[in-house]
CSV table of C-alpha atoms and ligand atoms in Angstrom, one decimal:
chain,number,residue,atom,x,y,z
F,1,MET,CA,-14.2,-26.8,8.8
F,2,THR,CA,-11.3,-26.3,6.4
F,3,PRO,CA,-11.2,-24.9,2.9
F,4,GLN,CA,-10.8,-28.5,1.6
F,5,ASP,CA,-14.2,-29.4,2.8
F,6,LEU,CA,-15.8,-27.1,0.3
F,7,ASN,CA,-16.8,-28.3,-3.2
F,8,LYS,CA,-15.7,-25.3,-5.2
F,9,PRO,CA,-12.7,-23.0,-5.3
F,10,ILE,CA,-12.9,-19.7,-3.5
F,11,HIS,CA,-12.4,-16.3,-5.2
F,12,VAL,CA,-11.8,-13.2,-3.0
F,13,LEU,CA,-13.0,-10.0,-4.7
F,14,LYS,CA,-12.0,-6.7,-3.0
F,15,PHE,CA,-14.0,-3.6,-4.0
F,16,GLY,CA,-12.2,-0.3,-3.3
F,17,GLY,CA,-14.0,2.8,-2.1
F,18,THR,CA,-14.4,4.3,-5.5
F,19,SER,CA,-16.1,1.1,-6.8
F,20,VAL,CA,-18.8,1.2,-4.1
F,21,ALA,CA,-19.1,5.0,-3.9
F,22,THR,CA,-22.8,5.2,-5.0
F,23,PRO,CA,-25.9,2.9,-4.9
F,24,GLU,CA,-25.5,2.5,-8.7
F,25,LEU,CA,-21.9,1.3,-8.3
F,26,ILE,CA,-22.9,-1.0,-5.4
F,27,ARG,CA,-25.5,-2.6,-7.7
F,28,ASN,CA,-22.8,-3.0,-10.4
F,29,ALA,CA,-20.5,-4.7,-7.9
F,30,ALA,CA,-23.3,-7.1,-7.0
F,31,GLN,CA,-23.9,-8.0,-10.6
F,32,ARG,CA,-20.2,-8.7,-11.1
F,33,ILE,CA,-20.2,-10.9,-8.0
F,34,ALA,CA,-23.3,-12.7,-9.3
F,35,ARG,CA,-21.6,-13.5,-12.6
F,36,ARG,CA,-18.5,-14.8,-10.8
F,37,ARG,CA,-20.6,-17.0,-8.6
F,38,ASP,CA,-22.5,-18.4,-11.7
F,39,SER,CA,-19.1,-19.4,-13.1
F,40,GLY,CA,-19.0,-22.1,-10.3
F,41,VAL,CA,-16.9,-20.6,-7.5
F,42,HIS,CA,-17.5,-19.5,-4.0
F,43,VAL,CA,-17.2,-15.7,-3.6
F,44,VAL,CA,-15.9,-13.7,-0.6
F,45,CYS,CA,-16.0,-10.0,-1.2
F,46,VAL,CA,-14.1,-7.5,0.9
F,47,VAL,CA,-15.3,-3.9,0.8
F,48,SER,CA,-13.9,-0.5,1.6
F,49,ALA,CA,-15.9,2.5,2.8
F,50,MET,CA,-17.9,4.3,0.2
F,51,GLY,CA,-16.0,7.0,-1.7
F,52,ASP,CA,-14.4,9.5,0.7
F,53,THR,CA,-16.3,8.2,3.7
F,54,THR,CA,-13.2,7.5,5.8
F,55,ASP,CA,-11.9,11.1,5.2
F,56,ARG,CA,-15.3,12.5,6.1
F,57,LEU,CA,-15.5,10.5,9.3
F,58,LEU,CA,-12.0,11.7,10.2
F,59,SER,CA,-12.9,15.3,9.8
F,60,LEU,CA,-16.0,14.8,11.8
F,61,ALA,CA,-13.9,13.5,14.6
F,62,ARG,CA,-11.6,16.5,14.3
F,63,GLU,CA,-14.6,18.8,14.7
F,64,ILE,CA,-15.4,17.2,18.0
F,65,SER,CA,-11.9,16.7,19.4
F,66,THR,CA,-8.4,17.7,18.6
F,67,ARG,CA,-7.1,14.5,20.1
F,68,PRO,CA,-9.8,11.8,19.9
F,69,PRO,CA,-9.1,8.7,21.9
F,70,SER,CA,-7.6,6.2,19.4
F,71,ARG,CA,-10.1,3.5,20.5
F,72,GLU,CA,-13.0,5.8,19.6
F,73,LEU,CA,-11.4,6.8,16.3
F,74,ASP,CA,-11.2,3.2,15.3
F,75,VAL,CA,-14.9,2.6,16.3
F,76,LEU,CA,-15.9,5.5,14.2
F,77,LEU,CA,-13.8,4.7,11.1
F,78,SER,CA,-14.9,1.0,11.2
F,79,ALA,CA,-18.4,2.3,10.6
F,80,GLY,CA,-17.5,3.2,7.0
F,81,GLU,CA,-16.8,-0.3,6.0
F,82,VAL,CA,-19.9,-1.6,8.0
F,83,GLN,CA,-22.1,0.7,5.9
F,84,SER,CA,-20.7,-0.6,2.6
F,85,MET,CA,-20.8,-4.3,3.6
F,86,ALA,CA,-24.5,-4.1,4.6
F,87,LEU,CA,-25.5,-2.3,1.4
F,88,LEU,CA,-23.6,-4.7,-0.8
F,89,SER,CA,-25.2,-7.6,0.9
F,90,MET,CA,-28.6,-6.1,0.4
F,91,ALA,CA,-27.9,-5.5,-3.3
F,92,LEU,CA,-26.9,-9.2,-3.6
F,93,ASN,CA,-30.1,-10.3,-1.8
F,94,GLU,CA,-32.0,-8.1,-4.2
F,95,LEU,CA,-30.6,-10.2,-7.1
F,96,GLY,CA,-31.9,-13.3,-5.4
F,97,ILE,CA,-28.4,-14.3,-4.1
F,98,ALA,CA,-28.1,-15.5,-0.5
F,99,ALA,CA,-25.5,-13.2,1.0
F,100,ARG,CA,-24.5,-12.1,4.4
F,101,SER,CA,-22.2,-9.3,5.7
F,102,TYR,CA,-19.6,-9.8,8.4
F,103,THR,CA,-17.6,-7.3,10.4
F,104,GLY,CA,-13.9,-7.9,10.9
F,105,GLN,CA,-14.6,-9.5,14.2
F,106,GLN,CA,-17.4,-11.7,12.9
F,107,GLY,CA,-15.0,-12.7,10.1
F,108,GLY,CA,-12.5,-13.8,12.7
F,109,ILE,CA,-9.8,-11.2,11.9
F,110,ARG,CA,-7.7,-10.9,15.1
F,111,THR,CA,-5.1,-8.1,15.3
F,112,ASP,CA,-2.7,-6.6,17.8
F,113,ALA,CA,-4.0,-3.7,20.0
F,114,GLN,CA,-2.3,-0.9,18.1
F,115,HIS,CA,-5.2,1.3,17.2
F,116,SER,CA,-5.2,2.9,13.7
F,117,GLU,CA,-2.2,0.8,12.6
F,118,ALA,CA,-3.1,-2.7,13.8
F,119,LYS,CA,-1.4,-5.7,12.4
F,120,ILE,CA,-3.3,-8.9,11.7
F,121,LEU,CA,-2.2,-11.7,14.0
F,122,SER,CA,-4.4,-14.5,12.9
F,123,ILE,CA,-7.7,-15.3,11.1
F,124,ASP,CA,-10.2,-17.8,12.3
F,125,PRO,CA,-12.3,-18.3,9.1
F,126,ASP,CA,-14.8,-20.7,10.6
F,127,ARG,CA,-17.9,-18.6,10.2
F,128,VAL,CA,-16.9,-17.6,6.7
F,129,LEU,CA,-16.3,-21.2,5.7
F,130,GLU,CA,-19.7,-22.3,7.2
F,131,ALA,CA,-21.4,-19.5,5.2
F,132,LEU,CA,-19.7,-20.6,2.0
F,133,ASN,CA,-20.7,-24.2,2.8
F,134,ARG,CA,-24.3,-23.0,2.9
F,135,ASP,CA,-23.6,-21.6,-0.6
F,136,GLU,CA,-23.9,-18.0,0.6
F,137,VAL,CA,-21.8,-15.1,-0.6
F,138,VAL,CA,-19.7,-13.6,2.2
F,139,VAL,CA,-19.4,-9.8,2.3
F,140,LEU,CA,-16.6,-8.8,4.7
F,141,ALA,CA,-15.8,-5.4,6.0
F,142,GLY,CA,-12.2,-4.5,5.1
F,143,PHE,CA,-9.7,-2.4,7.1
F,144,GLN,CA,-10.9,-3.7,10.5
F,145,GLY,CA,-10.4,-6.4,13.0
F,146,HIS,CA,-10.5,-6.9,16.8
F,147,ASP,CA,-7.9,-7.4,19.4
F,148,ASP,CA,-7.7,-9.9,22.3
F,149,ARG,CA,-10.0,-7.8,24.4
F,150,ASP,CA,-12.6,-7.6,21.6
F,151,GLU,CA,-11.8,-3.9,20.9
F,152,ILE,CA,-12.3,-2.8,17.3
F,153,THR,CA,-9.1,-2.0,15.5
F,154,THR,CA,-8.3,-0.6,12.1
F,155,LEU,CA,-5.3,-1.6,9.9
F,156,GLY,CA,-4.1,1.8,8.6
F,157,ARG,CA,-5.3,3.8,5.6
F,158,GLY,CA,-5.8,1.7,2.5
F,159,GLY,CA,-5.9,-1.4,4.7
F,160,SER,CA,-8.8,-3.2,3.0
F,161,ASP,CA,-6.3,-4.6,0.5
F,162,THR,CA,-4.5,-6.2,3.4
F,163,SER,CA,-7.8,-7.6,4.8
F,164,ALA,CA,-8.6,-9.1,1.4
F,165,VAL,CA,-5.2,-10.8,0.9
F,166,ALA,CA,-5.1,-12.1,4.5
F,167,MET,CA,-8.6,-13.6,4.1
F,168,ALA,CA,-7.5,-15.1,0.8
F,169,ALA,CA,-4.5,-16.7,2.5
F,170,ALA,CA,-6.6,-18.1,5.4
F,171,LEU,CA,-9.2,-19.5,2.9
F,172,GLU,CA,-6.5,-20.8,0.6
F,173,ALA,CA,-8.4,-19.0,-2.1
F,174,GLU,CA,-7.6,-19.7,-5.8
F,175,ARG,CA,-7.2,-16.0,-6.4
F,176,CYS,CA,-7.6,-12.6,-4.8
F,177,GLU,CA,-8.7,-9.7,-7.0
F,178,ILE,CA,-8.3,-6.1,-6.1
F,179,LEU,CA,-11.0,-4.3,-8.1
F,180,THR,CA,-10.5,-0.6,-8.3
F,181,ASP,CA,-10.8,2.5,-10.4
F,182,VAL,CA,-7.8,1.8,-12.6
F,183,SER,CA,-7.5,-1.2,-15.0
F,184,GLY,CA,-4.3,-2.5,-13.5
F,185,VAL,CA,-0.7,-1.6,-12.5
F,186,PHE,CA,1.0,0.8,-14.9
F,187,THR,CA,4.6,1.4,-15.9
F,188,ALA,CA,4.2,5.0,-14.5
F,189,ASP,CA,1.4,7.1,-13.2
F,190,PRO,CA,-0.8,7.5,-16.3
F,191,ARG,CA,-2.0,10.9,-15.1
F,192,ILE,CA,1.5,12.2,-15.5
F,193,VAL,CA,3.0,10.0,-18.3
F,194,GLU,CA,1.0,9.8,-21.5
F,195,GLY,CA,2.9,6.7,-22.7
F,196,ALA,CA,2.4,4.7,-19.5
F,197,ARG,CA,1.1,1.2,-20.3
F,198,GLN,CA,-0.5,-1.5,-18.3
F,199,ILE,CA,1.8,-4.3,-17.1
F,200,SER,CA,0.2,-7.7,-17.6
F,201,ALA,CA,2.3,-9.7,-15.1
F,202,LEU,CA,4.9,-8.9,-12.5
F,203,GLY,CA,6.6,-10.5,-9.5
F,204,TYR,CA,5.8,-9.9,-5.8
F,205,ASP,CA,9.1,-8.2,-5.2
F,206,GLU,CA,8.7,-5.7,-8.0
F,207,MET,CA,5.2,-5.0,-6.9
F,208,LEU,CA,6.3,-4.5,-3.3
F,209,GLU,CA,8.9,-2.0,-4.3
F,210,MET,CA,6.3,-0.1,-6.4
F,211,ALA,CA,3.7,-0.1,-3.7
F,212,ASN,CA,6.2,1.2,-1.1
F,213,LEU,CA,7.6,3.8,-3.5
F,214,GLY,CA,4.6,5.8,-4.7
F,215,ALA,CA,2.4,3.5,-6.8
F,216,LYS,CA,-0.8,4.1,-5.0
F,217,VAL,CA,-2.6,1.1,-6.4
F,218,LEU,CA,-2.0,-1.4,-3.5
F,219,HIS,CA,-1.4,-1.3,0.2
F,220,GLY,CA,2.3,-2.3,0.7
F,221,ARG,CA,1.4,-4.7,3.5
F,222,SER,CA,-1.0,-6.6,1.3
F,223,VAL,CA,1.8,-7.4,-1.2
F,224,GLU,CA,4.0,-8.6,1.6
F,225,LEU,CA,1.3,-10.9,2.8
F,226,ALA,CA,0.6,-12.1,-0.8
F,227,ARG,CA,4.3,-12.9,-1.2
F,228,ARG,CA,4.5,-14.8,2.1
F,229,PHE,CA,1.5,-17.0,1.5
F,230,GLU,CA,1.8,-17.1,-2.3
F,231,VAL,CA,-1.6,-15.6,-2.9
F,232,SER,CA,-2.3,-15.2,-6.5
F,233,LEU,CA,-3.1,-11.5,-6.7
F,234,ILE,CA,-4.8,-9.6,-9.5
F,235,VAL,CA,-5.4,-5.9,-9.8
F,236,ALA,CA,-8.2,-5.0,-12.2
F,237,SER,CA,-10.9,-2.5,-13.0
F,238,ALA,CA,-14.1,-2.8,-10.9
F,239,THR,CA,-16.3,-1.7,-13.8
F,240,ALA,CA,-14.7,-3.1,-17.0
F,241,ASP,CA,-14.3,-6.9,-17.5
F,242,THR,CA,-10.6,-6.7,-18.5
F,243,ALA,CA,-7.7,-8.9,-17.6
F,244,GLY,CA,-5.8,-6.5,-15.3
F,245,THR,CA,-2.4,-7.1,-13.8
F,246,ARG,CA,-1.4,-10.5,-12.4
F,247,ILE,CA,1.1,-10.5,-9.5
F,248,SER,CA,2.7,-13.8,-8.6
F,249,ARG,CA,6.0,-15.5,-8.0
F,250,LYS,CA,8.3,-14.5,-10.8
F,251,ASP,CA,8.1,-17.2,-13.5
F,252,ASP,CA,9.5,-17.6,-17.0
F,253,SER,CA,6.3,-16.7,-18.7
F,254,MET,CA,6.8,-13.1,-17.6
F,255,GLU,CA,8.2,-10.5,-19.9
F,256,LYS,CA,11.9,-10.1,-19.6
F,257,VAL,CA,12.5,-6.4,-19.1
F,258,GLU,CA,15.2,-4.5,-17.4
F,259,VAL,CA,13.1,-1.6,-16.1
F,260,ARG,CA,9.6,-2.4,-15.1
F,261,ALA,CA,8.3,0.9,-14.0
F,262,VAL,CA,9.1,4.5,-12.9
F,263,THR,CA,7.3,5.7,-9.8
F,264,ASP,CA,7.2,9.2,-8.4
F,265,ASP,CA,6.6,10.2,-4.9
F,266,ARG,CA,6.3,13.8,-3.8
F,267,ASN,CA,4.9,13.0,-0.4
F,268,VAL,CA,8.3,12.9,1.3
F,269,LYS,CA,10.6,15.1,3.2
F,270,LYS,CA,14.4,15.1,3.6
F,271,ILE,CA,16.0,15.6,7.0
F,272,SER,CA,19.7,16.3,7.5
F,273,LEU,CA,21.4,16.2,10.9
F,274,LEU,CA,24.5,18.3,10.6
F,275,SER,CA,27.9,17.8,12.2
F,276,VAL,CA,27.1,14.9,14.4
F,277,PRO,CA,30.2,13.2,16.0
F,278,ASP,CA,31.8,10.5,13.9
F,279,THR,CA,31.9,7.9,16.7
F,280,PRO,CA,30.5,4.4,16.9
F,281,GLY,CA,26.9,4.2,18.2
F,282,VAL,CA,25.7,7.6,17.0
F,283,ALA,CA,23.7,6.3,14.1
F,284,ALA,CA,22.4,3.5,16.3
F,285,ARG,CA,21.1,6.1,18.7
F,286,ILE,CA,19.6,8.4,16.0
F,287,PHE,CA,17.7,5.6,14.2
F,288,GLY,CA,16.9,3.8,17.5
F,289,SER,CA,15.1,7.0,18.7
F,290,LEU,CA,13.4,7.4,15.3
F,291,GLY,CA,12.2,3.8,15.5
F,292,GLU,CA,10.7,4.5,18.9
F,293,PHE,CA,8.8,7.5,17.5
F,294,GLY,CA,7.5,5.0,14.9
F,295,VAL,CA,9.2,6.9,12.0
F,296,ASN,CA,9.5,4.9,8.8
F,297,VAL,CA,12.9,5.8,7.2
F,298,ARG,CA,13.2,5.3,3.5
F,299,LEU,CA,16.7,6.3,2.6
F,300,ILE,CA,19.8,7.0,4.7
F,301,VAL,CA,23.0,8.7,3.5
F,302,GLN,CA,26.0,9.5,5.6
F,303,ALA,CA,28.4,11.8,3.9
F,304,GLN,CA,32.2,11.6,4.1
F,305,SER,CA,33.4,12.5,7.6
F,306,HIS,CA,35.2,15.8,8.1
F,307,ALA,CA,37.1,16.8,11.2
F,308,GLY,CA,35.6,14.1,13.2
F,309,HIS,CA,32.0,14.9,12.3
F,310,ASN,CA,29.4,13.7,9.8
F,311,ASP,CA,26.2,14.9,8.2
F,312,ILE,CA,23.5,12.2,8.2
F,313,THR,CA,20.6,12.6,5.8
F,314,PHE,CA,17.4,10.6,5.5
F,315,VAL,CA,14.1,10.7,3.8
F,316,VAL,CA,10.7,10.0,5.5
F,317,PRO,CA,7.1,10.1,4.4
F,318,GLY,CA,5.7,13.6,4.2
F,319,ASP,CA,3.2,13.2,7.1
F,320,THR,CA,5.9,12.0,9.6
F,321,PRO,CA,5.4,14.0,12.8
F,322,LEU,CA,9.1,15.1,13.0
F,323,ASP,CA,9.2,18.8,13.7
F,324,ASP,CA,11.9,21.2,14.7
F,325,LYS,CA,11.3,20.4,18.4
F,326,ARG,CA,11.8,16.7,18.0
F,327,LEU,CA,14.8,17.2,15.8
F,328,GLU,CA,16.4,19.6,18.2
F,329,GLN,CA,16.0,17.0,20.9
F,330,LEU,CA,17.5,14.3,18.7
F,331,VAL,CA,20.5,16.5,17.5
F,332,THR,CA,21.2,17.6,21.1
F,333,GLU,CA,21.0,14.0,22.3
F,334,VAL,CA,23.8,12.9,20.0
F,335,GLY,CA,25.9,16.0,20.3
F,336,GLY,CA,25.2,17.3,16.8
F,337,GLU,CA,25.1,20.9,15.7
F,338,ASN,CA,22.1,21.6,13.6
F,339,TRP,CA,19.4,20.1,11.4
F,340,ILE,CA,17.5,20.9,8.1
F,341,ILE,CA,14.0,19.8,7.1
F,342,ASP,CA,13.4,20.1,3.3
F,343,ASP,CA,9.9,19.1,2.0
F,344,ARG,CA,10.5,20.5,-1.5
F,345,ILE,CA,12.1,17.3,-2.6
F,346,ALA,CA,10.6,14.2,-4.3
F,347,LEU,CA,11.6,10.6,-5.1
F,348,LEU,CA,12.0,9.3,-8.6
F,349,ASN,CA,12.2,5.5,-8.5
F,350,ILE,CA,13.3,3.2,-11.3
F,351,ILE,CA,12.2,-0.3,-10.5
F,352,GLY,CA,12.9,-3.6,-12.2
F,353,GLU,CA,14.4,-7.0,-11.6
F,354,GLY,CA,16.8,-6.3,-14.4
F,355,ILE,CA,18.5,-3.3,-12.8
F,356,SER,CA,21.0,-5.4,-11.0
F,357,ARG,CA,21.8,-7.3,-14.2
F,358,ALA,CA,22.3,-4.3,-16.4
F,359,PRO,CA,25.6,-2.6,-15.7
F,360,GLY,CA,25.0,0.5,-17.9
F,361,ILE,CA,21.6,1.3,-16.4
F,362,ALA,CA,22.7,3.8,-13.7
F,363,GLY,CA,24.7,5.7,-16.3
F,364,THR,CA,21.7,5.8,-18.7
F,365,ILE,CA,19.4,7.1,-15.9
F,366,PHE,CA,21.8,9.9,-14.9
F,367,LYS,CA,22.4,10.9,-18.5
F,368,ILE,CA,18.6,11.1,-19.1
F,369,LEU,CA,18.2,13.3,-16.0
F,370,ALA,CA,21.3,15.4,-16.9
F,371,ASP,CA,19.9,16.1,-20.4
F,372,GLN,CA,16.8,17.5,-18.5
F,373,LYS,CA,19.1,19.6,-16.4
F,374,ILE,CA,17.8,17.9,-13.3
F,375,ASN,CA,20.1,18.1,-10.3
F,376,LEU,CA,20.4,14.9,-8.3
F,377,ASP,CA,20.3,15.6,-4.6
F,378,LEU,CA,20.8,12.0,-3.3
F,379,ILE,CA,21.0,8.6,-5.0
F,380,SER,CA,20.5,5.2,-3.6
F,381,SER,CA,20.4,1.8,-5.3
F,382,SER,CA,19.5,-1.8,-4.4
F,383,ASN,CA,18.9,-5.0,-6.4
F,384,LEU,CA,15.5,-3.8,-7.7
F,385,VAL,CA,15.5,-0.1,-7.4
F,386,ILE,CA,17.5,3.0,-8.2
F,387,THR,CA,16.1,6.0,-6.3
F,388,CYS,CA,17.0,9.6,-7.1
F,389,VAL,CA,16.1,12.5,-4.8
F,390,VAL,CA,15.2,15.5,-7.0
F,391,PRO,CA,13.7,18.9,-6.5
F,392,GLU,CA,9.9,18.6,-6.4
F,393,GLY,CA,9.5,21.0,-9.3
F,394,ASP,CA,11.5,18.6,-11.6
F,395,LEU,CA,9.5,15.5,-10.7
F,396,VAL,CA,7.0,15.4,-13.5
F,397,ARG,CA,9.6,16.2,-16.2
F,398,GLY,CA,12.0,13.6,-14.8
F,399,THR,CA,9.4,10.9,-14.6
F,400,ARG,CA,8.3,11.6,-18.2
F,401,ALA,CA,11.9,11.6,-19.5
F,402,LEU,CA,12.9,8.4,-17.7
F,403,HIS,CA,9.8,6.6,-18.8
F,404,GLU,CA,10.4,7.6,-22.4
F,405,GLY,CA,14.1,6.7,-22.3
F,406,LEU,CA,13.9,3.5,-20.4
F,407,ILE,CA,10.5,2.0,-21.1
F,408,GLU,CA,8.9,3.4,-24.2
F,409,THR,CA,12.0,2.8,-26.3
F,410,ASP,CA,12.1,-0.8,-25.0
F,411,ALA,CA,8.6,-1.7,-26.4
X,1,LIG,N1,-11.5,3.0,4.1
X,1,LIG,C1,-10.1,2.9,4.5
X,1,LIG,C2,-9.4,4.1,3.9
X,1,LIG,O1,-9.9,4.9,3.2
X,1,LIG,C3,-9.5,1.6,4.1
X,1,LIG,C4,-9.4,1.3,2.6
X,1,LIG,O2,-10.1,2.0,1.8
X,1,LIG,O3,-8.7,0.4,2.2
X,1,LIG,O4,-8.2,4.2,4.1
X,2,MG,MG1,-8.4,2.4,-0.6
């Protein structure tokens, strides 16, 4: 069967953990699904684990074992989504709607074998299509799949978004809605910036930068997939019936702005390798080794060489397992002198497609931060983003000032 064999378009609705955290919320979700179905479309829902279930399962595992086998950890964590899918399907049946729940494997989600960070390799949506053809609602467990040997895998924290977008791509769905506890994507974190406002539409590239740079609203990999398969993505509230934020290929109907959003990310640390030899191949060895450790490097700066030596500084996610021991190994390996780990820094990111088109923007940004007496530790810029590394204590003030100066005045 193919999606074209169906008589109605498909909508994929993803419910995040907070939107299915209680029986009451699960019943609400079921009603929303029922309304959508009544509007004449097929519905596939993808669910996360209820509330903080995944965290609770993780701490249970830690009580039993300091190093649980990764296979067993995935079996355990996958149970969170299995619980919600069964309950949501029951709630739908309770409303008189034919619905059935499917695990990742039953939904045909095949991944590689990398437990806890598995990547989706392919989706065989046959069973899902057959269910839709019988006019049933499909409830699919997010965050999980199975590898070639039928082992259960999980896709990494927050991975249900990626399950939803991948399924939407495989089903050629008309849209994929990520329904959550916020009403859409904002110009800054509304918990920090009072004047933050909801963005009505933005392009995949801008959203990808935002997701990777501290906006917690979407799993970065889900945006990458949406861009690749041109899935029309919507982020909206799970409880209110409001329009949300539409993410699609940039088109002319979108607002023309220079700066789309300011994101803040304190969950990072800065590592400097001091006085490493200034010879070809050193950086290749350093970042080659980091790649082998699975370290995801955000920003790299090599300072001006002095007396045949360089300092190389980079920023990594705060939970990266790079400790003094690993760094000592790394520095010794390349003939460097010393290293520094600093986790009291944070990233301020100014994101927007107009950044590359607006010559004065960097100056404006630095002036705003200077007026706040915020010292810039590192700066990096690309087509879509200017990132400033600042002391963690200045993060909130800097975010507010930049938002006020670059976005609120632009209204
Ligand atoms: N339940 C998983 C987590 O908490 C996946 C998800 O919510 O997307 O990370
Ligand atoms: Mg989540």
